[in-house]
Amino acid sequence: MFLLSKIFWLLAQPLSLAFALVLSGFVSVVAGYQRLGLVLSGLAALILFIALFTTTGSVLLQKLENRFPRPPALPADVSCLIVLGGALENEVMATRGGIEFNQAADRFIEALRIARLLPAARILVSGGDGSLSGSFDGDAEAAERFFPEFGISLDRLIREDASRTTFENAANTKALLAQNGLSNCLLITSAFHMPRAIGLFRNLGIAVTPWATDYRTTGKASPGLDFTQPALNAQLTTTAVREWIGLAAYSLTGRTSALFPSVESP
């Protein structure tokens, strides 16, 4: 399943899909199917226009980010912070050393901030090597180097370094929570990723308080044209499409009980 999902996403992301349509259109024209070639090329152009020059990505991502607003204050008696992986440039770290974060760095930064406010809380970092090669350090392993640099004792860390997907994050975390007798936990991940994560945790019977971070949109985006930042628009669209496909896939396979989990638990 993991390998299939990786291959599917390589082909399904907007820019890859546009390229595949252009290539198919060219082959169709060469083969004498001019009308089909024009249709395929037109679809490719439409996908590129939407991804590059509209606010579609922001609107779709904003819908995800707004689903689980962060609580106004920390809950009482938090015993554990669950930090989902995906915040590190694993391949860069493998060659250059150190710790290199990507756009999701707020997952670790927010966890560090809360960990210093709640010195009794444990920190469970869930994230192994999600690459196809499987030859890099995951977030859980890097966490053992990151948190002690800021005065957080290794005794507080719980390392879950086998997961490669969000489903595996949730399943493996459930076992570790039971093993360590932990409950009343915060779930820290990117705001756009929170609906899928909450759906999976709920389906496995893990009660958590969603604590969203790493916002990518202003929360005020509306449908329209945007010719000022095509590269960013394409990035937001790609992230949004991937997350909505993930929600649909987990719902169809029964790993979540709702396509778009809501704040109110069913």
Backbone as JSON, one array per atom type, in Angstrom:
{
  "sequence": "MFLLSKIFWLLAQPLSLAFALVLSGFVSVVAGYQRLGLVLSGLAALILFIALFTTTGSVLLQKLENRFPRPPALPADVSCLIVLGGALENEVMATRGGIEFNQAADRFIEALRIARLLPAARILVSGGDGSLSGSFDGDAEAAERFFPEFGISLDRLIREDASRTTFENAANTKALLAQNGLSNCLLITSAFHMPRAIGLFRNLGIAVTPWATDYRTTGKASPGLDFTQPALNAQLTTTAVREWIGLAAYSLTGRTSALFPSVESP",
  "N": [[0.82, -1.2, 0.0], [1.93, 1.24, 0.81], [3.97, 1.67, -1.13], [2.42, 1.74, -3.46], [0.86, 4.02, -2.98], [2.81, 6.0, -3.05], [3.71, 5.86, -5.73], [1.32, 6.4, -7.07], [0.89, 9.06, -6.26], [3.06, 10.37, -7.43], [2.23, 10.44, -10.04], [-0.27, 11.66, -9.93], [-0.16, 14.26, -8.9], [-0.7, 17.76, -9.59], [1.14, 19.1, -11.51], [2.58, 16.96, -12.58], [0.49, 15.5, -13.67], [-0.41, 17.3, -15.6], [1.81, 17.33, -17.31], [1.77, 14.64, -18.16], [-0.6, 14.64, -19.61], [0.0, 16.45, -21.67], [2.06, 15.04, -22.95], [0.62, 12.75, -23.71], [-1.18, 13.96, -25.42], [0.53, 14.83, -27.47], [1.47, 12.37, -28.46], [-0.95, 11.37, -29.37], [-1.57, 13.15, -31.46], [0.57, 12.65, -33.22], [-0.06, 10.05, -33.83], [-2.22, 10.4, -35.38], [-4.61, 11.18, -34.28], [-5.85, 13.89, -34.05], [-7.92, 15.46, -32.91], [-8.33, 14.28, -30.38], [-5.79, 14.72, -29.34], [-5.78, 17.53, -29.16], [-7.78, 17.92, -27.24], [-6.65, 16.66, -24.97], [-4.34, 18.21, -24.64], [-5.54, 20.66, -24.16], [-6.79, 20.14, -21.69], [-4.5, 19.83, -20.13], [-3.46, 22.43, -20.24], [-5.49, 23.78, -18.91], [-5.34, 22.68, -16.31], [-2.78, 23.59, -15.58], [-3.21, 26.37, -15.67], [-5.12, 26.73, -13.63], [-3.65, 25.81, -11.41], [-1.41, 27.52, -11.37], [-2.27, 30.22, -11.7], [-4.54, 30.9, -10.23], [-6.46, 31.21, -7.16], [-7.14, 28.76, -6.23], [-5.7, 26.68, -4.91], [-5.09, 27.9, -2.42], [-7.69, 28.3, -1.4], [-8.68, 25.67, -1.19], [-6.82, 24.59, 0.6], [-7.15, 26.25, 2.76], [-9.7, 25.56, 3.62], [-9.2, 23.09, 4.8], [-7.4, 23.87, 6.83], [-8.98, 25.45, 8.47], [-10.67, 23.71, 9.72], [-10.16, 22.55, 12.26], [-9.88, 24.58, 14.65], [-7.32, 26.04, 16.68], [-7.34, 25.51, 20.2], [-8.16, 28.09, 22.64], [-6.6, 28.04, 24.91], [-4.21, 25.97, 26.66], [-5.21, 22.64, 27.45], [-6.14, 21.29, 30.68], [-3.98, 19.27, 32.69], [-2.36, 17.93, 30.73], [-0.75, 15.14, 29.51], [0.89, 14.27, 27.54], [2.56, 15.09, 24.49], [1.88, 14.61, 21.22], [3.7, 14.45, 18.39], [3.57, 14.65, 15.01], [5.49, 13.34, 12.33], [7.32, 14.69, 9.46], [8.52, 17.08, 9.23], [11.12, 17.46, 8.51], [14.04, 17.73, 6.37], [14.99, 15.04, 5.27], [16.7, 13.79, 3.38], [18.59, 15.76, 2.8], [19.77, 16.06, 5.31], [21.04, 13.63, 5.5], [23.28, 13.86, 3.91], [24.5, 16.28, 4.57], [24.47, 16.47, 7.3], [23.59, 17.52, 10.69], [20.52, 19.23, 11.55], [17.89, 19.78, 9.48], [15.16, 21.66, 8.68], [11.91, 21.66, 7.04], [9.06, 23.32, 5.52], [7.21, 22.55, 7.41], [8.28, 22.92, 9.91], [7.21, 24.14, 12.16], [5.86, 22.22, 13.58], [7.7, 20.94, 15.25], [8.75, 23.2, 16.55], [6.52, 24.31, 17.89], [5.9, 22.15, 19.54], [8.21, 22.15, 21.14], [7.93, 24.63, 22.41], [5.58, 24.22, 23.93], [6.38, 22.06, 25.45], [8.23, 23.22, 27.17], [6.57, 24.78, 28.66], [5.06, 22.89, 29.93], [6.49, 20.99, 31.9], [6.19, 18.4, 32.87], [5.05, 16.86, 30.93], [5.2, 14.2, 28.57], [6.89, 13.62, 25.42], [5.96, 12.43, 22.44], [7.26, 11.53, 19.51], [6.33, 10.81, 16.34], [7.39, 9.29, 13.52], [8.99, 7.85, 10.9], [11.29, 6.9, 8.31], [10.02, 8.03, 5.44], [10.69, 7.77, 2.79], [11.15, 6.33, -0.52], [13.47, 4.86, -0.7], [14.15, 4.27, 1.92], [16.38, 4.84, 3.47], [17.12, 6.91, 5.15], [17.36, 9.06, 8.1], [14.55, 9.31, 10.23], [11.98, 11.59, 11.51], [11.56, 11.02, 14.22], [13.98, 9.96, 15.08], [15.71, 12.12, 14.65], [14.61, 13.86, 16.46], [15.66, 13.17, 18.9], [18.05, 14.4, 18.86], [17.39, 17.05, 18.51], [15.6, 18.11, 20.61], [17.05, 17.87, 23.14], [19.0, 19.85, 22.74], [17.75, 22.14, 23.51], [17.33, 21.95, 26.17], [15.55, 19.95, 26.89], [14.98, 16.96, 28.46], [16.14, 13.72, 27.52], [14.75, 11.7, 28.71], [12.13, 12.38, 28.63], [11.28, 11.93, 26.09], [9.58, 9.92, 23.71], [10.11, 7.62, 21.3], [8.93, 6.94, 18.12], [9.7, 5.33, 15.45], [9.04, 3.87, 13.2], [6.96, 4.39, 11.47], [5.63, 5.31, 8.25], [3.56, 6.52, 7.03], [0.57, 8.52, 7.6], [-1.44, 6.91, 8.62], [0.06, 4.8, 9.74], [1.42, 6.31, 11.63], [-0.67, 6.85, 13.47], [-1.54, 4.23, 14.22], [0.81, 3.05, 15.31], [1.38, 4.86, 17.32], [-0.77, 4.5, 19.05], [-0.2, 2.03, 20.28], [2.12, 2.69, 21.72], [1.22, 4.67, 23.46], [-0.49, 3.19, 25.1], [1.36, 1.43, 26.17], [2.93, 3.13, 27.71], [1.14, 4.17, 29.46], [-0.3, 6.57, 28.91], [-2.51, 9.33, 28.44], [-4.94, 11.87, 27.55], [-3.75, 13.66, 25.61], [-2.06, 16.09, 23.52], [-2.39, 16.59, 20.04], [-0.11, 17.36, 17.71], [0.29, 18.79, 14.68], [0.55, 19.87, 11.21], [-1.83, 22.38, 10.27], [-3.37, 21.93, 7.93], [-3.17, 19.23, 7.73], [-4.43, 18.2, 9.87], [-7.28, 17.39, 9.81], [-7.24, 14.83, 8.5], [-5.48, 13.42, 10.16], [-6.85, 13.51, 12.65], [-9.16, 12.1, 11.96], [-8.11, 9.51, 11.58], [-6.99, 8.93, 14.13], [-9.28, 9.05, 15.74], [-10.74, 6.93, 14.66], [-9.29, 4.81, 15.53], [-9.78, 4.89, 18.16], [-8.39, 6.68, 19.78], [-8.26, 9.25, 21.93], [-7.63, 12.6, 21.52], [-6.49, 16.01, 21.81], [-6.75, 18.28, 19.3], [-4.07, 20.22, 18.13], [-3.32, 22.52, 16.18], [-0.83, 23.67, 13.87], [1.65, 25.38, 11.81], [0.42, 26.97, 9.68], [-0.54, 27.68, 6.34], [-2.06, 29.45, 4.9], [-3.87, 32.61, 4.85], [-6.39, 32.49, 5.88], [-8.33, 33.99, 4.84], [-8.71, 33.72, 2.16], [-10.24, 33.82, -1.07], [-12.1, 32.57, -3.91], [-10.56, 33.2, -7.04], [-8.5, 35.01, -9.46], [-4.92, 35.0, -9.59], [-2.07, 36.35, -10.46], [0.35, 36.95, -9.39], [2.04, 35.24, -7.93], [2.89, 32.59, -9.09], [4.49, 30.27, -8.59], [4.19, 29.78, -5.82], [1.42, 29.48, -5.74], [1.13, 27.1, -7.2], [2.44, 25.35, -5.48], [0.8, 25.43, -3.17], [-1.56, 24.44, -4.27], [-0.77, 21.84, -4.96], [-0.17, 20.75, -2.41], [-2.72, 20.92, -1.23], [-4.31, 19.3, -2.95], [-3.1, 16.83, -2.59], [-3.68, 16.34, 0.11], [-6.51, 16.28, 0.16], [-6.95, 14.1, -1.52], [-5.81, 12.14, 0.09], [-7.6, 12.17, 2.27], [-9.92, 11.24, 0.98], [-9.07, 8.69, 0.15], [-8.52, 7.35, 2.58], [-11.05, 7.39, 3.7], [-12.54, 5.86, 1.86], [-11.31, 3.38, 2.15], [-12.0, 2.67, 4.66], [-10.49, 3.49, 6.81], [-10.95, 5.82, 8.07], [-13.91, 7.22, 9.51], [-15.31, 9.22, 8.37], [-15.46, 11.38, 5.55], [-14.62, 14.02, 5.75], [-13.57, 14.8, 8.6], [-15.07, 16.27, 11.51], [-15.13, 18.89, 14.04], [-16.74, 18.13, 16.16], [-16.82, 15.08, 17.67], [-18.02, 11.99, 16.31]],
  "CA": [[0.0, 0.0, 0.0], [2.81, 2.41, 0.89], [4.61, 1.86, -2.43], [1.39, 2.13, -4.42], [0.48, 5.41, -2.72], [3.91, 6.85, -3.52], [3.69, 5.86, -7.19], [0.11, 7.11, -7.48], [1.04, 10.51, -6.07], [4.0, 10.86, -8.43], [1.5, 10.65, -11.29], [-1.52, 12.39, -9.73], [0.0, 15.66, -8.54], [-1.12, 18.58, -10.72], [2.12, 19.35, -12.56], [2.86, 15.68, -13.24], [-0.69, 15.18, -14.47], [-0.4, 18.19, -16.78], [2.86, 16.83, -18.22], [1.29, 13.39, -18.74], [-1.63, 14.98, -20.6], [0.7, 17.04, -22.82], [2.74, 13.95, -23.63], [-0.42, 11.94, -24.34], [-1.7, 14.75, -26.54], [1.52, 14.8, -28.55], [1.43, 11.02, -29.04], [-2.22, 11.25, -30.1], [-1.46, 13.9, -32.72], [1.49, 11.9, -34.08], [-0.76, 8.83, -34.26], [-3.31, 10.78, -36.28], [-5.83, 11.53, -33.54], [-5.66, 15.3, -33.77], [-8.94, 16.0, -32.0], [-8.02, 13.8, -29.04], [-4.59, 15.42, -28.92], [-6.15, 18.88, -28.76], [-8.52, 17.83, -25.99], [-5.7, 16.36, -23.89], [-3.49, 19.4, -24.45], [-6.38, 21.67, -23.53], [-6.92, 19.78, -20.28], [-3.22, 20.14, -19.49], [-3.38, 23.88, -20.11], [-6.45, 24.18, -17.88], [-4.76, 22.32, -15.01], [-1.68, 24.51, -15.31], [-3.75, 27.7, -15.4], [-5.73, 26.71, -12.3], [-2.61, 25.64, -10.39], [-0.45, 28.62, -11.35], [-2.78, 31.59, -11.78], [-5.77, 31.11, -9.47], [-6.34, 30.99, -5.71], [-7.76, 27.46, -5.92], [-4.91, 25.97, -3.9], [-5.29, 28.57, -1.13], [-9.05, 28.06, -0.93], [-8.79, 24.27, -0.79], [-5.99, 24.38, 1.78], [-7.77, 27.0, 3.84], [-10.82, 24.74, 4.11], [-8.61, 22.09, 5.69], [-6.79, 24.53, 7.98], [-10.01, 26.03, 9.33], [-11.55, 22.66, 10.26], [-9.9, 22.33, 13.68], [-9.21, 25.76, 15.22], [-6.53, 25.77, 17.89], [-8.02, 25.96, 21.43], [-7.62, 29.36, 23.15], [-5.63, 27.78, 25.98], [-3.84, 24.56, 26.82], [-6.08, 21.89, 28.37], [-5.54, 20.94, 31.97], [-3.44, 17.93, 32.9], [-1.83, 17.3, 29.51], [0.31, 14.2, 29.9], [1.72, 13.89, 26.4], [2.48, 15.82, 23.23], [2.13, 13.73, 20.07], [4.18, 15.26, 17.27], [3.64, 13.84, 13.79], [6.66, 13.63, 11.5], [7.13, 15.37, 8.18], [9.05, 18.43, 9.39], [12.57, 17.49, 8.26], [14.61, 17.41, 5.06], [15.77, 13.85, 5.62], [17.75, 13.51, 2.41], [19.64, 16.78, 2.99], [20.46, 15.73, 6.55], [21.87, 12.44, 5.3], [24.54, 14.22, 3.26], [25.12, 17.46, 5.17], [24.47, 16.38, 8.74], [22.8, 18.51, 11.4], [19.06, 19.11, 11.48], [17.37, 20.71, 8.47], [13.7, 21.64, 8.67], [11.18, 22.15, 5.88], [7.99, 24.25, 5.87], [6.44, 22.05, 8.55], [9.12, 23.02, 11.11], [6.41, 24.57, 13.3], [5.44, 21.05, 14.38], [8.73, 20.78, 16.29], [8.89, 24.44, 17.32], [5.38, 24.4, 18.79], [6.08, 21.11, 20.56], [9.24, 22.63, 22.06], [7.35, 25.72, 23.21], [4.64, 23.67, 24.91], [7.15, 21.2, 26.35], [8.85, 24.06, 28.2], [5.49, 25.25, 29.54], [4.52, 21.73, 30.66], [7.69, 20.16, 32.11], [5.89, 17.0, 33.22], [4.47, 16.17, 29.79], [6.08, 13.42, 27.7], [6.86, 14.03, 24.01], [6.01, 11.27, 21.55], [7.48, 11.94, 18.12], [6.0, 9.68, 15.46], [7.83, 9.53, 12.15], [10.17, 7.14, 10.41], [11.74, 7.3, 6.98], [8.95, 7.84, 4.48], [11.18, 7.77, 1.42], [11.1, 5.04, -1.21], [14.72, 4.13, -0.45], [14.19, 3.82, 3.3], [17.78, 4.89, 3.92], [17.38, 8.17, 5.84], [16.84, 9.21, 9.46], [13.21, 9.87, 10.32], [11.8, 12.68, 12.46], [11.69, 10.53, 15.59], [15.41, 9.83, 15.38], [16.27, 13.47, 14.72], [14.08, 14.52, 17.66], [16.55, 12.88, 20.02], [19.15, 15.37, 18.77], [16.85, 18.41, 18.53], [15.04, 18.58, 21.87], [18.06, 18.09, 24.18], [19.71, 21.1, 22.49], [16.99, 23.22, 24.15], [17.14, 21.64, 27.58], [14.53, 18.92, 27.12], [15.64, 15.7, 28.79], [15.81, 12.56, 26.69], [13.82, 10.85, 29.46], [10.76, 12.8, 28.31], [10.98, 11.6, 24.71], [9.18, 8.58, 23.29], [10.47, 7.58, 19.88], [8.22, 6.0, 17.24], [10.47, 5.57, 14.23], [8.73, 2.86, 12.18], [5.85, 4.8, 10.61], [5.93, 5.98, 6.99], [2.34, 7.19, 6.59], [-0.23, 9.02, 8.71], [-2.12, 5.76, 9.23], [1.03, 4.12, 10.59], [1.61, 7.21, 12.77], [-1.75, 6.65, 14.43], [-1.54, 2.86, 14.72], [1.99, 2.82, 16.15], [1.25, 5.71, 18.49], [-1.73, 3.87, 19.97], [0.49, 1.01, 21.06], [3.07, 3.33, 22.63], [0.45, 5.34, 24.51], [-0.93, 2.15, 26.03], [2.56, 0.88, 26.82], [3.44, 4.11, 28.67], [0.06, 4.62, 30.31], [-0.52, 7.99, 28.64], [-3.78, 9.76, 27.86], [-5.08, 13.33, 27.59], [-2.61, 14.13, 24.83], [-2.22, 17.03, 22.41], [-1.92, 16.11, 18.75], [0.5, 18.51, 17.05], [0.65, 18.59, 13.28], [0.18, 21.0, 10.38], [-3.27, 22.61, 10.29], [-4.02, 21.29, 6.78], [-3.05, 17.78, 7.92], [-5.16, 17.82, 11.07], [-8.5, 16.59, 9.6], [-6.92, 13.42, 8.2], [-4.9, 12.82, 11.36], [-7.9, 13.32, 13.65], [-10.01, 11.0, 11.49], [-7.44, 8.23, 11.84], [-6.87, 8.71, 15.58], [-10.62, 8.74, 16.25], [-11.15, 5.6, 14.21], [-8.55, 3.84, 16.34], [-10.18, 5.05, 19.55], [-7.4, 7.47, 20.51], [-8.79, 10.58, 22.22], [-6.58, 13.62, 21.56], [-6.89, 17.39, 21.58], [-6.0, 18.78, 18.14], [-3.32, 21.47, 18.35], [-2.82, 22.79, 14.83], [0.26, 24.63, 13.67], [2.13, 25.41, 10.42], [-0.6, 27.47, 8.76], [0.01, 28.12, 5.05], [-2.94, 30.45, 4.3], [-4.28, 33.69, 5.75], [-7.73, 32.24, 6.38], [-9.24, 34.95, 4.2], [-8.63, 33.53, 0.71], [-11.5, 33.63, -1.78], [-11.84, 32.15, -5.29], [-10.23, 34.28, -7.96], [-7.26, 34.93, -10.2], [-3.74, 35.53, -8.91], [-0.93, 36.24, -11.36], [1.52, 37.5, -8.71], [2.9, 34.24, -7.28], [2.55, 31.27, -9.67], [5.19, 29.15, -7.95], [3.53, 29.51, -4.53], [0.09, 28.95, -6.03], [1.29, 25.69, -7.59], [2.8, 24.6, -4.28], [-0.39, 25.32, -2.33], [-2.5, 23.54, -4.94], [-0.24, 20.48, -4.83], [-0.37, 20.32, -1.03], [-4.15, 20.75, -1.0], [-4.79, 18.13, -3.69], [-2.58, 15.62, -1.92], [-4.39, 16.12, 1.37], [-7.88, 15.88, -0.14], [-6.89, 12.72, -2.02], [-5.57, 11.3, 1.26], [-8.86, 12.07, 3.01], [-10.82, 10.38, 0.21], [-8.54, 7.32, 0.15], [-8.71, 6.76, 3.91], [-12.48, 7.19, 3.89], [-12.98, 4.75, 1.01], [-10.74, 2.13, 2.65], [-12.51, 2.42, 6.0], [-9.54, 3.85, 7.87], [-11.63, 6.88, 8.8], [-15.36, 7.03, 9.44], [-15.9, 10.38, 7.7], [-14.62, 11.95, 4.5], [-14.05, 15.27, 6.24], [-13.87, 14.79, 10.02], [-15.46, 17.55, 12.07], [-14.68, 19.15, 15.4], [-17.54, 17.29, 17.05], [-16.58, 13.65, 17.45], [-19.28, 11.26, 16.11]],
  "C": [[0.86, 1.26, 0.0], [3.43, 2.7, -0.47], [3.6, 2.33, -3.48], [0.99, 3.59, -4.24], [1.55, 6.38, -3.21], [3.88, 6.97, -5.05], [2.48, 6.63, -7.7], [0.3, 8.61, -7.37], [2.04, 11.11, -7.06], [3.29, 11.2, -9.73], [0.32, 11.6, -11.12], [-1.34, 13.86, -9.36], [-0.17, 16.55, -9.77], [-0.1, 18.76, -11.83], [2.49, 18.07, -13.3], [1.7, 15.28, -14.14], [-0.74, 16.03, -15.74], [0.63, 17.72, -17.79], [2.4, 15.55, -18.92], [0.25, 13.66, -19.83], [-1.0, 15.6, -21.85], [1.38, 15.95, -23.64], [1.73, 13.05, -24.37], [-1.02, 12.66, -25.55], [-0.77, 14.73, -27.73], [1.5, 13.45, -29.26], [0.16, 10.84, -29.87], [-2.16, 11.96, -31.45], [-0.57, 13.16, -33.72], [0.8, 10.66, -34.64], [-1.96, 9.13, -35.16], [-4.61, 11.12, -35.6], [-5.74, 12.98, -33.08], [-6.66, 15.86, -32.75], [-8.68, 15.56, -30.56], [-6.79, 14.52, -28.48], [-4.88, 16.83, -28.44], [-6.89, 18.89, -27.43], [-7.57, 17.6, -24.81], [-4.8, 17.54, -23.6], [-4.27, 20.52, -23.78], [-6.58, 21.41, -22.05], [-5.64, 20.1, -19.5], [-3.09, 21.63, -19.24], [-4.32, 24.38, -19.01], [-5.91, 23.87, -16.48], [-3.64, 23.28, -14.63], [-2.19, 25.9, -14.95], [-4.34, 27.75, -13.99], [-4.66, 26.66, -11.21], [-1.73, 26.88, -10.25], [-1.08, 30.0, -11.14], [-4.15, 31.79, -11.13], [-5.5, 30.85, -7.98], [-6.93, 29.65, -5.28], [-7.02, 26.72, -4.82], [-5.11, 26.57, -2.52], [-6.66, 28.27, -0.56], [-9.21, 26.63, -0.43], [-8.0, 23.99, 0.49], [-6.59, 25.07, 3.0], [-8.94, 26.24, 4.46], [-10.33, 23.69, 5.1], [-8.1, 22.74, 6.97], [-7.82, 25.05, 8.97], [-10.85, 24.98, 10.06], [-11.39, 22.47, 11.76], [-9.14, 23.53, 14.26], [-8.43, 25.38, 16.48], [-7.29, 26.29, 19.12], [-7.38, 27.25, 21.95], [-6.58, 29.18, 24.24], [-5.33, 26.3, 26.05], [-4.81, 23.87, 27.77], [-5.36, 21.59, 29.68], [-5.02, 19.51, 31.94], [-3.02, 17.23, 31.61], [-0.66, 16.4, 29.9], [1.29, 13.92, 28.77], [1.49, 14.81, 25.21], [2.83, 14.84, 22.12], [2.48, 14.6, 18.89], [4.32, 14.35, 16.05], [4.79, 14.31, 12.91], [6.29, 14.29, 10.18], [7.74, 16.76, 8.18], [10.51, 18.56, 8.94], [12.92, 17.17, 6.81], [15.56, 16.24, 5.24], [16.94, 13.59, 4.68], [18.91, 14.5, 2.53], [20.45, 16.46, 4.23], [21.41, 14.55, 6.37], [23.22, 12.78, 4.7], [25.26, 15.38, 3.95], [25.19, 17.42, 6.69], [23.58, 17.45, 9.37], [21.32, 18.21, 11.32], [18.55, 20.18, 10.54], [15.85, 20.55, 8.39], [13.14, 22.09, 7.32], [10.07, 23.08, 6.35], [7.19, 23.82, 7.1], [7.22, 22.12, 9.86], [8.33, 23.42, 12.34], [5.93, 23.4, 14.15], [6.43, 20.86, 15.54], [8.82, 22.02, 17.16], [7.75, 24.59, 18.32], [5.47, 23.36, 19.89], [7.12, 21.54, 21.59], [8.68, 23.71, 22.98], [6.45, 25.16, 24.31], [5.38, 22.79, 25.92], [7.81, 22.0, 27.47], [7.81, 24.65, 29.14], [4.97, 24.14, 30.43], [5.66, 20.74, 30.92], [7.42, 18.72, 32.48], [5.37, 16.2, 32.03], [5.54, 15.4, 29.01], [5.91, 13.92, 26.26], [7.02, 12.79, 23.14], [6.13, 11.77, 20.12], [7.3, 10.73, 17.23], [6.41, 10.02, 14.02], [9.1, 8.8, 11.82], [10.57, 7.68, 9.05], [10.66, 6.98, 5.96], [9.38, 7.85, 3.04], [11.06, 6.38, 0.8], [12.33, 4.21, -0.9], [14.78, 3.57, 0.96], [15.57, 3.89, 3.92], [18.13, 6.16, 4.7], [16.85, 8.14, 7.26], [15.44, 9.81, 9.39], [13.14, 10.96, 11.38], [12.01, 12.22, 13.9], [13.15, 10.42, 15.99], [16.06, 11.19, 15.54], [15.81, 14.21, 15.97], [14.98, 14.31, 18.86], [17.79, 13.77, 19.99], [18.64, 16.8, 18.95], [16.46, 18.87, 19.93], [16.07, 18.77, 22.98], [18.87, 19.38, 23.98], [19.02, 22.28, 23.18], [16.58, 22.85, 25.58], [16.06, 20.62, 27.9], [15.22, 17.58, 27.33], [15.19, 14.58, 27.86], [14.81, 11.64, 27.39], [12.37, 11.19, 29.13], [10.32, 12.34, 26.92], [10.57, 10.14, 24.56], [9.34, 8.55, 21.77], [9.67, 6.5, 19.14], [8.79, 6.2, 15.85], [10.18, 4.57, 13.11], [7.7, 3.34, 11.16], [6.33, 5.55, 9.38], [4.74, 6.76, 6.47], [1.59, 7.68, 7.83], [-0.98, 7.88, 9.4], [-1.17, 5.01, 10.17], [1.39, 4.99, 11.8], [0.6, 6.89, 13.86], [-1.7, 5.26, 15.05], [-0.37, 2.6, 15.67], [1.94, 3.66, 17.42], [0.3, 5.1, 19.52], [-1.05, 2.85, 20.87], [1.43, 1.64, 22.09], [2.36, 4.07, 23.76], [0.0, 4.33, 25.56], [0.25, 1.61, 26.84], [3.06, 1.81, 27.91], [2.36, 4.68, 29.58], [-0.29, 6.09, 30.14], [-1.9, 8.23, 28.03], [-3.81, 11.29, 27.95], [-3.9, 14.0, 26.87], [-3.01, 15.22, 23.83], [-1.71, 16.36, 21.14], [-1.41, 17.31, 17.97], [0.9, 18.13, 15.63], [0.23, 19.83, 12.5], [-1.34, 21.14, 10.32], [-3.98, 21.91, 9.13], [-4.05, 19.77, 6.92], [-3.93, 17.28, 9.06], [-6.44, 17.02, 10.8], [-8.21, 15.11, 9.33], [-6.36, 12.72, 9.44], [-5.96, 12.55, 12.41], [-8.83, 12.18, 13.24], [-9.41, 9.64, 11.8], [-7.36, 7.93, 13.33], [-8.23, 8.36, 16.17], [-11.03, 7.32, 15.89], [-10.46, 4.49, 14.99], [-8.86, 3.99, 17.83], [-9.19, 5.82, 20.4], [-7.95, 8.89, 20.69], [-7.63, 11.57, 22.35], [-7.22, 14.99, 21.39], [-6.09, 17.92, 20.4], [-5.35, 20.12, 18.43], [-2.61, 21.8, 17.03], [-1.72, 23.83, 14.82], [0.62, 24.63, 12.19], [1.02, 25.81, 9.45], [0.05, 28.0, 7.49], [-0.84, 29.21, 4.39], [-3.34, 31.5, 5.34], [-5.62, 33.41, 6.43], [-8.76, 33.14, 5.75], [-9.26, 34.8, 2.68], [-10.02, 33.32, 0.13], [-11.18, 33.25, -3.22], [-11.57, 33.34, -6.19], [-8.93, 34.03, -8.69], [-6.12, 35.52, -9.38], [-2.53, 35.29, -9.8], [0.38, 36.65, -10.69], [2.49, 36.46, -8.18], [2.61, 32.84, -7.81], [3.24, 30.1, -8.99], [4.53, 28.78, -6.62], [2.14, 28.94, -4.76], [0.15, 27.46, -6.38], [1.61, 24.83, -6.37], [1.59, 24.39, -3.37], [-1.41, 24.36, -2.94], [-2.06, 22.09, -4.79], [-0.47, 19.93, -3.42], [-1.84, 20.03, -0.75], [-4.69, 19.49, -1.69], [-4.33, 16.84, -3.02], [-3.38, 15.32, -0.66], [-5.84, 15.68, 1.13], [-7.93, 14.46, -0.71], [-6.66, 11.75, -0.85], [-6.83, 11.11, 2.08], [-9.82, 11.1, 2.31], [-10.37, 8.92, 0.28], [-8.78, 6.64, 1.5], [-10.18, 6.52, 4.2], [-12.98, 5.98, 3.11], [-12.48, 3.4, 1.52], [-11.16, 1.82, 4.08], [-11.57, 2.78, 7.12], [-10.01, 5.08, 8.65], [-13.13, 6.69, 8.59], [-16.06, 8.19, 8.75], [-14.93, 10.91, 6.66], [-13.9, 13.18, 4.99], [-14.38, 15.39, 7.73], [-14.14, 16.19, 10.57], [-14.96, 17.68, 13.5], [-15.44, 18.27, 16.38], [-17.31, 15.83, 16.71], [-17.91, 12.93, 17.29], [-19.6, 10.37, 17.31]]
}
